[in-house]
Short mmCIF file of C-alpha atoms in Angstrom, two decimals:
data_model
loop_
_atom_site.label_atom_id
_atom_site.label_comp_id
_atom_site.label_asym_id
_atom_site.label_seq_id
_atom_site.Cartn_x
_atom_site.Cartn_y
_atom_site.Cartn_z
CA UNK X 1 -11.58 164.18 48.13
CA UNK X 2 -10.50 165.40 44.92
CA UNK X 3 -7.62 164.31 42.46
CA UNK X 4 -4.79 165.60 41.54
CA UNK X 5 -2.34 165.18 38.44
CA UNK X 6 1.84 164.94 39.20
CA UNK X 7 3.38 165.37 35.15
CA UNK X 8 7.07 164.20 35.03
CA UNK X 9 9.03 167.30 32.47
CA UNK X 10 11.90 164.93 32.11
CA UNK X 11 9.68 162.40 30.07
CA UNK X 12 6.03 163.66 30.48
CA UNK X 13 4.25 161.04 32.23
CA UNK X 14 1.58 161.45 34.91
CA UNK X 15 0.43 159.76 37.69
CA UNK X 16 -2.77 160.46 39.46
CA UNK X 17 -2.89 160.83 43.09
CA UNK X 18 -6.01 161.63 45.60
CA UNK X 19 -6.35 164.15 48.89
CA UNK X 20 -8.31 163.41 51.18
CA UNK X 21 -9.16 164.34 54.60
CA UNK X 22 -7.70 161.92 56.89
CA UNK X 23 -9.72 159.97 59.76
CA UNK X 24 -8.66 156.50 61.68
CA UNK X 25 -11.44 154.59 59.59
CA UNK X 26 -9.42 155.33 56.19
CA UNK X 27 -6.26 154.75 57.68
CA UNK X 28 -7.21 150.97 59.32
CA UNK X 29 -8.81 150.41 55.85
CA UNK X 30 -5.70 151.12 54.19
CA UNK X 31 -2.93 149.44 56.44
CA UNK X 32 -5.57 146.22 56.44
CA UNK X 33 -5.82 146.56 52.34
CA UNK X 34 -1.99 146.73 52.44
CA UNK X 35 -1.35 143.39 54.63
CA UNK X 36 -4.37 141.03 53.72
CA UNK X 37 -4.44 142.02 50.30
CA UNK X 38 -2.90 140.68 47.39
CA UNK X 39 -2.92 144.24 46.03
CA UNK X 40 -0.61 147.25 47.80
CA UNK X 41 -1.47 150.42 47.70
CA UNK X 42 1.30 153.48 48.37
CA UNK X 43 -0.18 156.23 50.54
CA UNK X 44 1.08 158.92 53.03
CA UNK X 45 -0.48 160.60 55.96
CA UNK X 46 0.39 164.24 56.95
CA UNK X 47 -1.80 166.00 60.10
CA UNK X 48 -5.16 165.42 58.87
CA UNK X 49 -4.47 164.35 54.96
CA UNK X 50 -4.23 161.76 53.30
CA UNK X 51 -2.34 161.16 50.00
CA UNK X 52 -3.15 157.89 47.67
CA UNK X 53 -1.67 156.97 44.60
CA UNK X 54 -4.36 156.27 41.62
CA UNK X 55 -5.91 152.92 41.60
CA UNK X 56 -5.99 151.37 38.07
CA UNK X 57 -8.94 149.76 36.93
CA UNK X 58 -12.36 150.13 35.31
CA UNK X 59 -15.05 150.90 37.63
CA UNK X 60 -17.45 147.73 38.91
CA UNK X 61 -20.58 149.70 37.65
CA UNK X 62 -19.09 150.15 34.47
CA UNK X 63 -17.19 147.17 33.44
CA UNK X 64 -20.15 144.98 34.17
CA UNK X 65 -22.31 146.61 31.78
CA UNK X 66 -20.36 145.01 28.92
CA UNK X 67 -17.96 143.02 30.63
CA UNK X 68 -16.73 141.95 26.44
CA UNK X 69 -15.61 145.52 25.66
CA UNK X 70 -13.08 145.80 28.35
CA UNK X 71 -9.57 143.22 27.18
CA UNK X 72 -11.74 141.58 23.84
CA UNK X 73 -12.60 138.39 25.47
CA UNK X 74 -14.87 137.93 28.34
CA UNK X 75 -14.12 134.90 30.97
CA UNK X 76 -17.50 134.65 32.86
CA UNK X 77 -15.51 131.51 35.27
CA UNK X 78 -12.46 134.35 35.99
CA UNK X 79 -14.50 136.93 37.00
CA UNK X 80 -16.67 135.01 39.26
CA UNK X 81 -13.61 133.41 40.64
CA UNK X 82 -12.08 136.95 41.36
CA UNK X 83 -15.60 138.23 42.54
CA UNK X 84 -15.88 135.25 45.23
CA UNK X 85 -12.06 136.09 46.22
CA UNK X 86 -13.01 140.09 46.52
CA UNK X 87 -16.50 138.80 48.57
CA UNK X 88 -14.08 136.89 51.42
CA UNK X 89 -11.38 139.31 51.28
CA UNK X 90 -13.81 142.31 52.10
CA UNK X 91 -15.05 140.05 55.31
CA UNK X 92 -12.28 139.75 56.75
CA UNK X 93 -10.99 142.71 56.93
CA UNK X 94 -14.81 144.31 57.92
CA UNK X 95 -14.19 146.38 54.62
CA UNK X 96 -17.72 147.78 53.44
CA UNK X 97 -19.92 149.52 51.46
CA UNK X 98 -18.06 147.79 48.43
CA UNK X 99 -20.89 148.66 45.65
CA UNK X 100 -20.14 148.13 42.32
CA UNK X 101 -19.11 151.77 42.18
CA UNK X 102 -16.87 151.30 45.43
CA UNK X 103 -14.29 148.62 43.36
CA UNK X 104 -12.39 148.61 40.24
CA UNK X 105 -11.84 145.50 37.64
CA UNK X 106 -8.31 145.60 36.97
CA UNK X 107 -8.33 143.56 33.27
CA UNK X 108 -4.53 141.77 33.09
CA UNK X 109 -4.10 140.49 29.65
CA UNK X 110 -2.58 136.95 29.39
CA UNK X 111 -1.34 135.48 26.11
CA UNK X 112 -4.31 133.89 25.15
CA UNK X 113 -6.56 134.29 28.61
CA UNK X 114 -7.93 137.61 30.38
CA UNK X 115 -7.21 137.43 34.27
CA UNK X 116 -9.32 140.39 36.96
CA UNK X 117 -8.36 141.46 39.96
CA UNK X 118 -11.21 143.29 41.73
CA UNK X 119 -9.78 145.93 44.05
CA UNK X 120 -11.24 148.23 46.59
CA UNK X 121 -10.85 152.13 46.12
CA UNK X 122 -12.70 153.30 49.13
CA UNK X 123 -11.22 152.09 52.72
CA UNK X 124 -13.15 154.50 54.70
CA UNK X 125 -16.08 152.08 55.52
CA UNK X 126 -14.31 149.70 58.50
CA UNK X 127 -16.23 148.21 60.62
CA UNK X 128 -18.84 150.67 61.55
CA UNK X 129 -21.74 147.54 61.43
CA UNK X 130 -22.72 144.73 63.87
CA UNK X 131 -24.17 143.78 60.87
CA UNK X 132 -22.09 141.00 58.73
CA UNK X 133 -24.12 141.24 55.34
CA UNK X 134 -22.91 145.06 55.41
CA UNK X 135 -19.26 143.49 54.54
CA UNK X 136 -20.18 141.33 52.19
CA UNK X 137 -20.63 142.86 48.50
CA UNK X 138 -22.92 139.85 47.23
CA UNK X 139 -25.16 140.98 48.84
CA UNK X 140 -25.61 144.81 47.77
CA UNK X 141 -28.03 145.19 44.48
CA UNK X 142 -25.71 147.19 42.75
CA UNK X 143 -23.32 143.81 42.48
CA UNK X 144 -26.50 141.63 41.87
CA UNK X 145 -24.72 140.96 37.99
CA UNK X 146 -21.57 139.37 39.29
CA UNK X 147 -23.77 137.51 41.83
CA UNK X 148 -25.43 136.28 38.79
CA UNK X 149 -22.75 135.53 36.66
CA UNK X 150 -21.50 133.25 39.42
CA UNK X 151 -24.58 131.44 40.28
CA UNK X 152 -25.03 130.50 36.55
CA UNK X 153 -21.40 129.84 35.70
CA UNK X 154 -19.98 127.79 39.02
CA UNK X 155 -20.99 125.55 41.15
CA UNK X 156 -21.27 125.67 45.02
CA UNK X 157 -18.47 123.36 45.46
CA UNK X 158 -16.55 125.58 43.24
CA UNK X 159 -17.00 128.78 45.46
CA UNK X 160 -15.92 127.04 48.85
CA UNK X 161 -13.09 126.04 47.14
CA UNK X 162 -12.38 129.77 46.30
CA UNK X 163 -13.26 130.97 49.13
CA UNK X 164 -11.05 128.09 50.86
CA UNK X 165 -8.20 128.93 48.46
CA UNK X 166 -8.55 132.59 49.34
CA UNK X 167 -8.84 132.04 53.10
CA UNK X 168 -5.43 130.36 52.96
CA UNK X 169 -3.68 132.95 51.14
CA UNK X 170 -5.35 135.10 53.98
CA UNK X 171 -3.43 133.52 56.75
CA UNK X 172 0.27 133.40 54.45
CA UNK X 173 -0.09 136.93 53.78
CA UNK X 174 -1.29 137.57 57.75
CA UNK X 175 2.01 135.31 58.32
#
């Protein structure tokens, strides 16, 4: 894949947009990310290439190295909310290989709070496994400080409820 920059004369903004070669995997990935996600992504597919708009966001790999740097304030409880969201979200829709480097932190400043949204930028891992653990990103090392943050900052009951919460938003979305 590479990327590619589209500069508006009229007013001089950009927008960044991918090419990549297409293949049914990507394309399942991205119709799935589009209907069971909370997060849309715009994309077109011409013959054998695909076109998808930039994803904003800091990478996983990076933001977690100083998680502080990235919106001033750090919310250990929001991420790990977000992260245990992400984690369900990627099972059901057999999304995987979602590494730290495979998923952006989108930081949404609030008036006083910082929210995440954790989004996927690679859909071209769909369910190629029988096994689950490959869809579920607690469980790849390269995550292992999210994992962390959330077994030290909530509770079990706190994480069925998210994943409970998210599970229903699932099925209104699916609706």
């Amino acid at each position: 894949p590479f990327r590619i920059k589209i500069v508006n004369t009229l007013n001089e903004n950009h927008d960044y947009y991918y090419i990549k070669r297409a293949d049914a995997s990507c394309i399942y990935g991205l119709e799935l990310e589009h209907l069971l996600s909370p997060n849309h992504i715009n994309y077109m597919c011409i013959g054998n290439t695909i076109v998808e708009e930039h994803i904003i966001g800091v990478p996983g790999d990076i933001f977690i190295k100083n998680p502080a740097s990235y919106g001033g304030m750090f919310n250990e409880v929001r991420i790990c909310k977000e992260f245990v969201k992400f984690n369900e979200r990627c099972f059901v829709r057999l999304l995987g290989d979602m590494r730290a480097y495979n998923f952006v932190v989108d930081v949404i400043q609030d008036f006083d709070q910082v929210q995440y949204r954790l989004r996927s930028i690679d859909f071209d891992q769909q369910c190629f496994e029988g096994r689950v653990r490959i869809y579920l990103p607690q469980f790849y090392k390269e995550n292992l400080p999210f994992v962390r943050y959330a077994e030290q900052t909530i509770s079990l009951e706190t994480v069925e409820q998210y994943r409970s919460e998210e599970r229903a938003l699932l099925r209104k979305r699916q609706k």
